[in-house]
Amino acid sequence: MLKFPIYLDYSATTPVDPRVAQAMIPWLTEHFGNPASRSHAYGWEAEKAVEDAREQVAALVNADPKEIVWTSGATESNNLAIKGAAQFYKGKGKHIITVKTEHKAVLDTFRELERQGFEATYLDVQENGLIDLAAFRDALRPDTVLVSVMFVNNEIGVIQPIAEIGEICREKGIVFHVDAAQATGKVEIDLQKLKVDLMSFSAHKTYGPKGIGALYVRRKPRARLEAQMHGGGHERGLRSGTLATHQIIGMGEAFRIAREEMKVENERVRALRDRLLKGLQDIEATYVNGDLEHRVPHNLNISFAYVEGESMIMAVKDIAVSSGSACTSASLEPSYVLRALGRNDELAHSSIRFSIGRFTTEEEIDYTIDLMHKKIGKLRELSPLWEMVQEGVDLNTVQWAAH
Amino acid sequence: MAYSEKVLDHYENPRNVGAFSKEDEGVGTGMVGAPACGDVMKLQIKVGKDGVIEDAKFKTYGCGSAIASSSLVTEWVKGKTVEQALEIKNTQIAEELALPPVKIHCSILAEDAIKAAVADYKKKHEG
């Protein structure tokens, strides 16, 4: 039995795994103690549970639990890492580097640092969405103090060369932050091997609850930060505020499940993604956005030429997906990520991000393939552009009556 | 985008989709808009010897309201003379479809498409 709309937006958020929800509930009602209460058993048991969860999060990324700081989510982790490190090391230099295709939580934080007097470089990506390591090296300056590159892109799912960037940063003594919100449970993360100083995590992209995340802060060599949230000195002074015990338990359980099941799950999800890709590539004039090889198994981002973005989204109401078209929101700007790949506005507008997950079935994929064939076909019947292309007209040579 | 029932109806069941031969004597073709702006409308009218529009066809690349606006005008121009067709105003289209303010440009484009189609027809019959 299919349930509509079919959820294919796992990169936006995931449902909480029922096992995770089960694990969380007792910590709301029975075991409600404040983990910071040192004087009674309610506090002790909550503290123990929080530390167990910290071990689970650390274990997924092969880190020491002492290197994990709880936050409210990846946006806060990115803010704490980027502002915290830039402000701590500002005596060393004022230059910071990131990439044009980063999440807004990173880009807007960089903008804020520019207002505070830092100089920022926003690196271009190649046509496949990956950064060019030579261009990255060229962007480094003697006064560069911080580099921030996401592990996995949220729109196109490409995996950046984190190991290589880490080597370069470590060699130059530059703090390296990685936003790994989209990476946990999807790619192997080994922080004993990767030369990453700071890494942001989110629970809700990996079948945990919303409102909880973590920041990895390396101990050897030690990454230093200025706290952004002041208060009771929780989390070794890096992030004050009473710990959300039930959320933390949820994130710990979600990351434990990810560690134990990701290998099998990723193979299953990859097979579904490849089935979807094969089915959609049968449609003429479709373009996959982003590198297919250096890519997480659950993401597929495709542009359908000669159909307009908003009408396409209206046509595919039976599936819950994300679109590169911002037409439905206040701004008319299409996806800046796709634009950074060099896609023109029309192809950026008519793109769909399909993201598959733990509860996606083969039946849902087959329905989606069939739906896309029908709806794209219908919209192209309606499209004067498609008609012209069929007649052999090169649209680039047409003089449009722009309005 | 919260669309009216009428927009959704035209979007789901567009009227008069298709094309006439551009070379046909009685056919006027108007194409307005640009892909980079997000909408392109092609409106064609087929005019009888008596100057009355017998039939109309459209194809539109654009959002739901652009499709609905052009579908609607194919219905409206039928049975009108070319001069009467030129009297159709974008405000009437916007009102009929209850277009939201951000989509008013779709109705303007539809009005422009009528003008362009009529102009093309008249050009064929000059002199």
XYZ file of C-alpha atoms in Angstrom:
530
model
C 0.000 0.000 0.000
C 1.432 3.329 -1.043
C 1.016 6.296 1.256
C 0.795 9.698 -0.426
C 2.634 11.884 -0.865
C 5.555 9.481 -1.138
C 8.349 10.845 1.049
C 11.546 11.254 -0.980
C 13.025 14.153 0.950
C 15.276 12.388 3.457
C 17.955 15.046 2.981
C 15.536 17.630 4.389
C 14.790 15.533 7.416
C 14.177 11.926 8.371
C 11.450 10.383 10.480
C 12.633 9.460 13.965
C 13.338 5.737 13.944
C 10.736 4.027 16.191
C 13.594 2.479 18.202
C 14.945 5.972 18.810
C 11.549 7.316 19.885
C 11.171 4.384 22.290
C 14.549 5.070 23.834
C 13.730 8.746 24.342
C 10.362 8.531 26.076
C 11.426 7.414 29.576
C 13.791 10.372 29.754
C 10.863 12.765 29.441
C 8.590 11.293 32.078
C 10.327 8.974 34.561
C 13.962 9.940 34.381
C 13.530 13.684 34.095
C 16.521 14.726 36.196
C 18.912 17.491 35.228
C 22.219 15.942 34.204
C 23.944 18.825 35.980
C 22.341 17.948 39.333
C 25.191 16.441 41.314
C 23.390 15.972 44.602
C 20.884 13.196 43.894
C 20.152 10.084 41.871
C 17.874 11.840 39.363
C 20.831 13.889 38.229
C 23.304 11.018 38.337
C 21.244 8.709 36.119
C 20.614 11.503 33.594
C 24.317 12.324 33.515
C 25.209 8.683 32.972
C 22.731 8.418 30.086
C 24.070 11.595 28.483
C 27.617 10.254 28.687
C 26.561 6.921 27.163
C 24.976 8.825 24.289
C 28.129 10.890 23.888
C 30.048 7.614 23.474
C 27.631 6.498 20.751
C 28.040 9.722 18.816
C 31.823 9.604 19.189
C 31.909 5.954 18.124
C 30.192 6.641 14.784
C 32.986 9.011 13.805
C 35.851 7.266 15.678
C 36.437 10.153 18.071
C 36.956 10.407 21.822
C 33.687 11.148 23.703
C 35.480 14.063 25.374
C 35.669 15.675 21.943
C 31.877 15.851 21.540
C 29.968 19.001 22.571
C 26.150 18.945 22.519
C 24.396 21.718 20.631
C 20.880 22.366 19.339
C 21.723 21.206 15.826
C 24.116 21.605 12.925
C 23.329 25.289 12.454
C 24.423 26.041 16.000
C 27.444 23.750 15.649
C 28.484 25.617 12.499
C 28.066 28.964 14.232
C 30.027 27.850 17.287
C 32.816 26.307 15.220
C 33.239 29.088 12.681
C 32.712 32.152 14.860
C 34.354 30.483 17.852
C 37.536 29.535 15.991
C 37.775 32.729 13.928
C 37.397 34.876 17.018
C 39.858 32.804 19.031
C 42.541 32.917 16.337
C 41.903 36.424 15.028
C 45.236 37.562 16.469
C 46.915 35.181 13.998
C 45.104 36.390 10.906
C 41.846 37.615 9.441
C 41.397 35.459 6.353
C 38.818 32.664 6.239
C 37.864 30.330 3.370
C 34.729 28.436 2.457
C 32.915 27.266 -0.689
C 30.049 28.796 -2.684
C 27.936 25.654 -2.421
C 27.971 25.474 1.388
C 24.782 25.458 3.438
C 23.396 28.844 4.447
C 24.328 28.115 8.056
C 27.962 28.365 6.973
C 27.619 31.087 4.328
C 25.610 33.438 6.537
C 28.028 32.890 9.422
C 30.878 33.847 7.081
C 28.966 36.990 6.063
C 28.618 37.886 9.726
C 32.359 37.437 10.240
C 32.985 39.710 7.247
C 30.918 42.353 9.019
C 33.173 41.822 12.028
C 36.225 42.591 9.919
C 37.325 39.209 8.576
C 38.149 38.735 4.894
C 36.416 35.768 3.325
C 37.092 33.788 0.164
C 34.200 31.807 -1.330
C 35.686 29.120 -3.562
C 34.069 28.104 -6.832
C 33.323 24.468 -7.491
C 33.929 22.505 -10.663
C 31.090 21.477 -12.942
C 30.718 18.255 -10.937
C 30.248 20.159 -7.686
C 33.636 19.253 -6.214
C 36.247 21.773 -5.193
C 39.472 21.944 -7.148
C 42.353 21.257 -4.757
C 44.803 23.345 -6.771
C 42.434 26.316 -6.657
C 42.046 25.727 -2.940
C 45.821 25.801 -2.412
C 46.012 29.014 -4.426
C 43.392 30.640 -2.219
C 45.400 30.057 0.967
C 47.195 33.090 2.400
C 49.727 33.473 5.184
C 46.974 35.039 7.306
C 44.369 32.301 6.652
C 43.126 31.053 10.018
C 40.069 28.964 9.189
C 38.751 26.773 6.383
C 35.189 25.403 6.340
C 34.110 22.803 3.768
C 31.043 20.597 3.980
C 31.485 16.818 3.866
C 28.392 16.116 1.760
C 26.423 18.721 -0.156
C 22.792 18.876 0.877
C 21.402 19.522 -2.605
C 23.512 17.398 -4.909
C 24.998 14.887 -2.459
C 28.594 15.164 -3.653
C 31.367 14.207 -1.227
C 34.160 16.788 -0.983
C 37.803 15.617 -0.668
C 37.923 16.155 3.091
C 41.035 13.998 3.703
C 43.086 15.945 1.148
C 41.928 19.344 2.370
C 42.696 18.273 5.942
C 46.282 17.375 5.015
C 46.822 20.781 3.452
C 45.299 22.655 6.403
C 47.251 20.697 9.002
C 50.502 21.282 7.122
C 49.801 25.044 7.174
C 48.476 25.164 10.735
C 45.007 26.288 9.648
C 41.912 25.277 11.613
C 39.693 23.029 9.477
C 35.943 22.817 10.091
C 33.654 20.355 8.335
C 29.851 20.489 8.273
C 28.962 16.795 8.323
C 25.195 17.169 8.813
C 24.473 15.252 5.602
C 27.279 12.729 6.001
C 26.590 10.719 9.161
C 25.408 7.212 8.408
C 26.061 7.805 4.715
C 29.857 7.856 4.484
C 32.598 6.438 6.699
C 33.931 9.137 8.983
C 37.156 8.308 10.832
C 38.417 11.252 12.831
C 41.540 9.319 13.842
C 42.529 9.488 10.183
C 40.937 12.693 8.916
C 42.843 15.825 9.852
C 39.724 17.723 10.778
C 39.680 20.021 13.813
C 35.971 20.756 14.102
C 33.001 18.819 12.735
C 29.280 19.614 12.929
C 26.586 16.968 13.349
C 22.822 16.914 13.346
C 20.542 14.181 14.700
C 17.497 14.680 12.511
C 19.220 13.886 9.212
C 20.081 10.449 10.615
C 16.728 9.242 12.049
C 17.108 11.126 15.325
C 15.017 13.988 16.687
C 15.160 17.615 15.589
C 16.640 20.182 17.920
C 19.807 18.307 18.847
C 23.249 18.204 17.325
C 26.870 18.097 18.294
C 30.199 19.655 17.530
C 33.386 17.621 17.461
C 36.270 19.648 18.908
C 39.659 17.961 18.438
C 41.847 17.503 21.525
C 45.125 16.480 19.863
C 46.186 18.908 18.493
C 43.731 20.937 20.458
C 41.292 23.176 18.586
C 40.421 26.271 20.596
C 37.122 28.124 20.434
C 35.471 31.129 21.961
C 32.105 30.154 23.403
C 29.061 31.750 21.770
C 26.563 30.836 24.485
C 27.353 31.865 28.053
C 25.729 30.614 31.198
C 26.328 27.777 33.624
C 29.538 26.595 31.995
C 28.077 23.348 30.675
C 30.012 21.340 28.090
C 33.366 22.496 29.503
C 32.313 26.089 29.058
C 31.902 25.756 25.292
C 28.111 25.642 25.261
C 26.127 26.630 28.319
C 22.522 25.596 28.791
C 20.781 22.676 30.486
C 21.295 19.521 28.475
C 18.197 18.219 26.676
C 18.499 14.698 28.055
C 15.793 13.026 25.956
C 17.063 14.649 22.752
C 20.616 13.583 23.535
C 19.491 10.008 24.235
C 17.714 10.101 20.880
C 20.782 11.278 19.027
C 22.926 8.635 20.747
C 20.517 5.856 19.813
C 20.169 7.149 16.248
C 23.941 7.225 15.797
C 24.313 3.759 17.362
C 21.821 2.382 14.839
C 23.608 4.231 12.027
C 26.946 2.712 12.999
C 25.563 -0.813 13.193
C 23.363 -0.712 10.107
C 24.855 1.777 7.671
C 26.759 -0.757 5.629
C 23.705 -2.855 4.801
C 21.374 0.124 4.606
C 23.565 2.071 2.198
C 23.715 -0.866 -0.181
C 19.936 -1.170 -0.198
C 19.456 2.564 -0.622
C 22.043 2.749 -3.387
C 20.223 0.026 -5.321
C 16.984 2.023 -5.053
C 18.727 5.211 -6.126
C 20.286 3.486 -9.118
C 16.890 2.059 -10.052
C 15.422 5.565 -9.911
C 18.304 6.998 -11.929
C 17.918 4.343 -14.609
C 14.177 4.919 -14.789
C 14.489 8.691 -15.085
C 17.327 8.657 -17.575
C 14.899 7.116 -20.048
C 13.270 10.546 -20.194
C 14.863 12.665 -22.904
C 16.857 15.780 -22.077
C 17.493 15.088 -18.393
C 20.692 16.108 -16.666
C 22.119 14.719 -13.427
C 23.476 17.521 -11.250
C 26.706 16.747 -9.428
C 29.278 13.999 -9.656
C 27.737 10.515 -9.629
C 30.792 8.735 -8.316
C 31.816 10.964 -5.408
C 28.295 11.000 -4.072
C 26.280 9.676 -1.168
C 24.130 6.665 -2.057
C 20.739 8.190 -1.297
C 20.792 11.410 -3.353
C 19.710 12.017 -6.907
C 19.397 15.540 -8.299
C 18.104 15.813 -11.852
C 17.114 18.700 -14.111
C 14.375 18.198 -16.694
C 14.898 20.554 -19.615
C 12.086 22.476 -21.351
C 9.656 22.297 -18.434
C 9.245 25.124 -15.975
C 10.099 24.509 -12.334
C 6.960 25.597 -10.560
C 4.552 23.847 -12.887
C 6.702 20.733 -12.553
C 6.411 20.838 -8.762
C 2.630 21.290 -9.119
C 2.578 18.267 -11.387
C 4.339 15.958 -8.965
C 2.183 16.528 -5.890
C 2.146 12.778 -5.239
C 5.780 12.835 -4.181
C 7.400 14.929 -1.453
C 10.664 16.190 -2.944
C 12.757 19.350 -2.954
C 13.124 21.574 -5.958
C 15.907 23.787 -7.193
C 13.245 26.320 -7.932
C 12.594 28.932 -5.309
C 9.583 30.197 -7.260
C 7.229 28.898 -4.636
C 8.955 30.959 -1.948
C 9.297 34.706 -1.749
C 12.429 34.918 -3.890
C 12.593 34.075 -7.566
C 16.237 33.054 -7.361
C 16.894 29.484 -8.383
C 19.245 27.225 -6.427
C 22.617 28.916 -5.858
C 24.210 25.480 -5.628
C 23.149 24.522 -9.147
C 24.130 27.954 -10.430
C 27.588 27.385 -8.937
C 27.860 24.234 -11.091
C 27.300 26.427 -14.127
C 23.717 25.326 -14.749
C 21.618 28.025 -16.410
C 18.568 29.443 -14.632
C 16.072 27.287 -16.513
C 17.839 24.026 -15.656
C 18.355 25.167 -12.080
C 14.640 25.934 -11.788
C 13.529 22.630 -13.260
C 15.593 20.408 -10.999
C 14.337 17.939 -8.441
C 16.281 16.513 -5.524
C 15.146 12.994 -4.738
C 16.563 11.727 -1.453
C 15.888 8.146 -0.486
C 16.009 6.639 2.983
C 15.502 3.862 5.491
C 11.786 3.453 4.826
C 11.718 3.886 1.026
C 10.407 0.878 -0.912
C 10.948 -0.403 -4.432
C 7.236 0.111 -5.069
C 7.579 3.806 -4.200
C 10.525 4.182 -6.570
C 8.660 2.504 -9.413
C 5.622 4.707 -8.833
C 7.860 7.769 -8.905
C 9.510 6.744 -12.178
C 6.127 6.225 -13.792
C 4.782 9.519 -12.423
C 7.760 11.504 -13.712
C 7.454 9.970 -17.185
C 3.783 10.914 -17.379
C 4.059 14.407 -15.930
C 7.179 15.488 -17.768
C 5.597 14.166 -20.945
C 2.431 16.167 -20.291
C 4.291 19.395 -19.541
C 6.418 18.993 -22.644
C 3.285 18.571 -24.747
C 2.387 21.989 -23.382
C 5.833 23.504 -23.871
C 6.541 25.716 -26.901
C 10.246 25.285 -26.125
C 10.001 21.525 -26.454
C 8.084 21.965 -29.721
C 10.840 24.199 -31.094
C 13.547 21.763 -30.030
C 11.654 18.933 -31.756
C 11.563 21.093 -34.903
C 15.329 21.444 -34.679
C 15.433 25.050 -33.507
C 18.453 26.026 -31.410
C 16.879 27.969 -28.548
C 20.064 29.969 -28.025
C 19.609 31.599 -31.424
C 16.026 32.723 -30.751
C 15.360 36.415 -30.183
C 13.038 36.377 -27.180
C 10.553 39.123 -26.564
C 11.752 39.595 -22.998
C 9.382 41.215 -20.552
C 1.385 28.744 -3.843
C -2.318 28.774 -3.051
C -4.048 28.807 -6.409
C -7.741 29.297 -7.096
C -9.932 26.424 -8.248
C -10.060 27.977 -11.713
C -6.288 28.094 -12.087
C -6.018 24.500 -10.925
C -8.746 23.440 -13.337
C -7.031 25.078 -16.322
C -3.700 23.676 -15.184
C -5.046 20.141 -14.798
C -7.205 20.279 -17.941
C -5.696 22.878 -20.237
C -8.034 23.816 -23.118
C -6.959 24.027 -26.744
C -3.389 22.775 -26.389
C -1.674 22.367 -29.716
C -0.508 24.137 -32.828
C -1.697 25.262 -36.276
C 0.602 25.552 -39.231
C 2.249 28.967 -39.009
C 2.186 29.189 -42.791
C -1.605 28.950 -43.004
C -3.113 32.168 -44.407
C -5.736 32.491 -41.698
C -3.388 31.789 -38.801
C -1.794 34.452 -36.603
C 0.981 33.317 -34.257
C 2.173 35.246 -31.214
C 5.076 34.152 -29.053
C 5.933 36.217 -26.005
C 8.168 35.875 -22.957
C 11.601 34.340 -22.587
C 12.896 31.116 -21.022
C 15.183 33.061 -18.690
C 12.153 34.908 -17.297
C 10.436 31.608 -16.573
C 7.602 31.881 -19.080
C 7.108 31.607 -22.824
C 3.614 31.661 -24.319
C 2.722 30.743 -27.870
C -0.811 31.679 -28.874
C -2.274 30.981 -32.300
C -5.570 32.214 -33.709
C -7.321 30.895 -36.808
C -9.367 33.634 -38.425
C -12.206 33.052 -40.892
C -12.919 35.068 -44.026
C -15.395 37.140 -42.025
C -12.681 38.269 -39.609
C -14.037 36.130 -36.757
C -11.633 33.938 -34.764
C -12.803 30.382 -35.406
C -10.265 28.540 -33.315
C -7.275 29.116 -31.068
C -4.413 26.982 -29.772
C -1.670 27.550 -27.237
C 1.483 26.116 -25.753
C 3.030 27.572 -22.639
C 6.266 27.035 -20.770
C 5.632 28.573 -17.385
C 4.099 28.337 -13.964
C 0.553 27.218 -13.210
C -0.898 30.706 -13.644
C 0.855 31.223 -16.957
C -0.614 27.976 -18.250
C -4.067 28.878 -16.902
C -3.959 32.435 -18.314
C -3.114 31.238 -21.808
C -5.606 28.377 -21.659
C -8.306 30.854 -20.635
C -7.625 33.317 -23.454
C -7.898 30.567 -26.081
C -11.471 30.122 -24.880
C -12.182 33.837 -24.730
C -10.929 34.796 -28.192
C -13.016 32.194 -29.992
C -16.057 33.753 -31.683
C -14.653 37.265 -31.346
C -13.431 39.402 -34.226
C -9.724 40.218 -34.105
C -10.610 43.758 -33.022
C -12.789 42.457 -30.193
C -10.003 40.103 -29.126
C -7.700 43.088 -28.712
C -10.096 44.465 -26.116
C -9.343 41.622 -23.682
C -7.438 43.172 -20.794
C -5.045 41.534 -18.404
C -7.133 42.724 -15.457
C -10.073 40.657 -16.711
C -7.868 37.578 -16.942
C -6.412 38.172 -13.479
C -9.869 38.688 -12.033
C -11.386 35.625 -13.671
C -8.554 33.405 -12.391
C -8.166 35.202 -9.034
C -4.438 35.428 -9.620
C -2.310 36.339 -6.592
C -0.413 39.655 -6.925
C 2.933 37.975 -7.680
C 1.328 36.275 -10.682
C -0.236 39.316 -12.348
C 2.586 39.289 -14.902
C 1.156 36.018 -16.265
C -2.071 37.793 -17.216
C -0.096 40.638 -18.803
C 1.818 38.073 -20.830
C -1.433 36.490 -22.000
C -2.730 39.894 -23.136
C 0.558 40.467 -24.949
C 0.202 37.069 -26.612
C -3.203 38.040 -28.053
C -1.752 41.300 -29.374
C 1.195 39.485 -30.918
C -1.010 36.871 -32.576
C -3.335 39.536 -34.005
C -0.374 41.586 -35.206
C 1.034 38.543 -36.987
C -2.343 37.856 -38.621
C -2.698 41.472 -39.751
C 0.811 41.484 -41.149
C -0.113 38.555 -43.391
C -3.145 40.431 -44.673
C -1.644 43.847 -45.223
C -2.124 45.357 -48.641
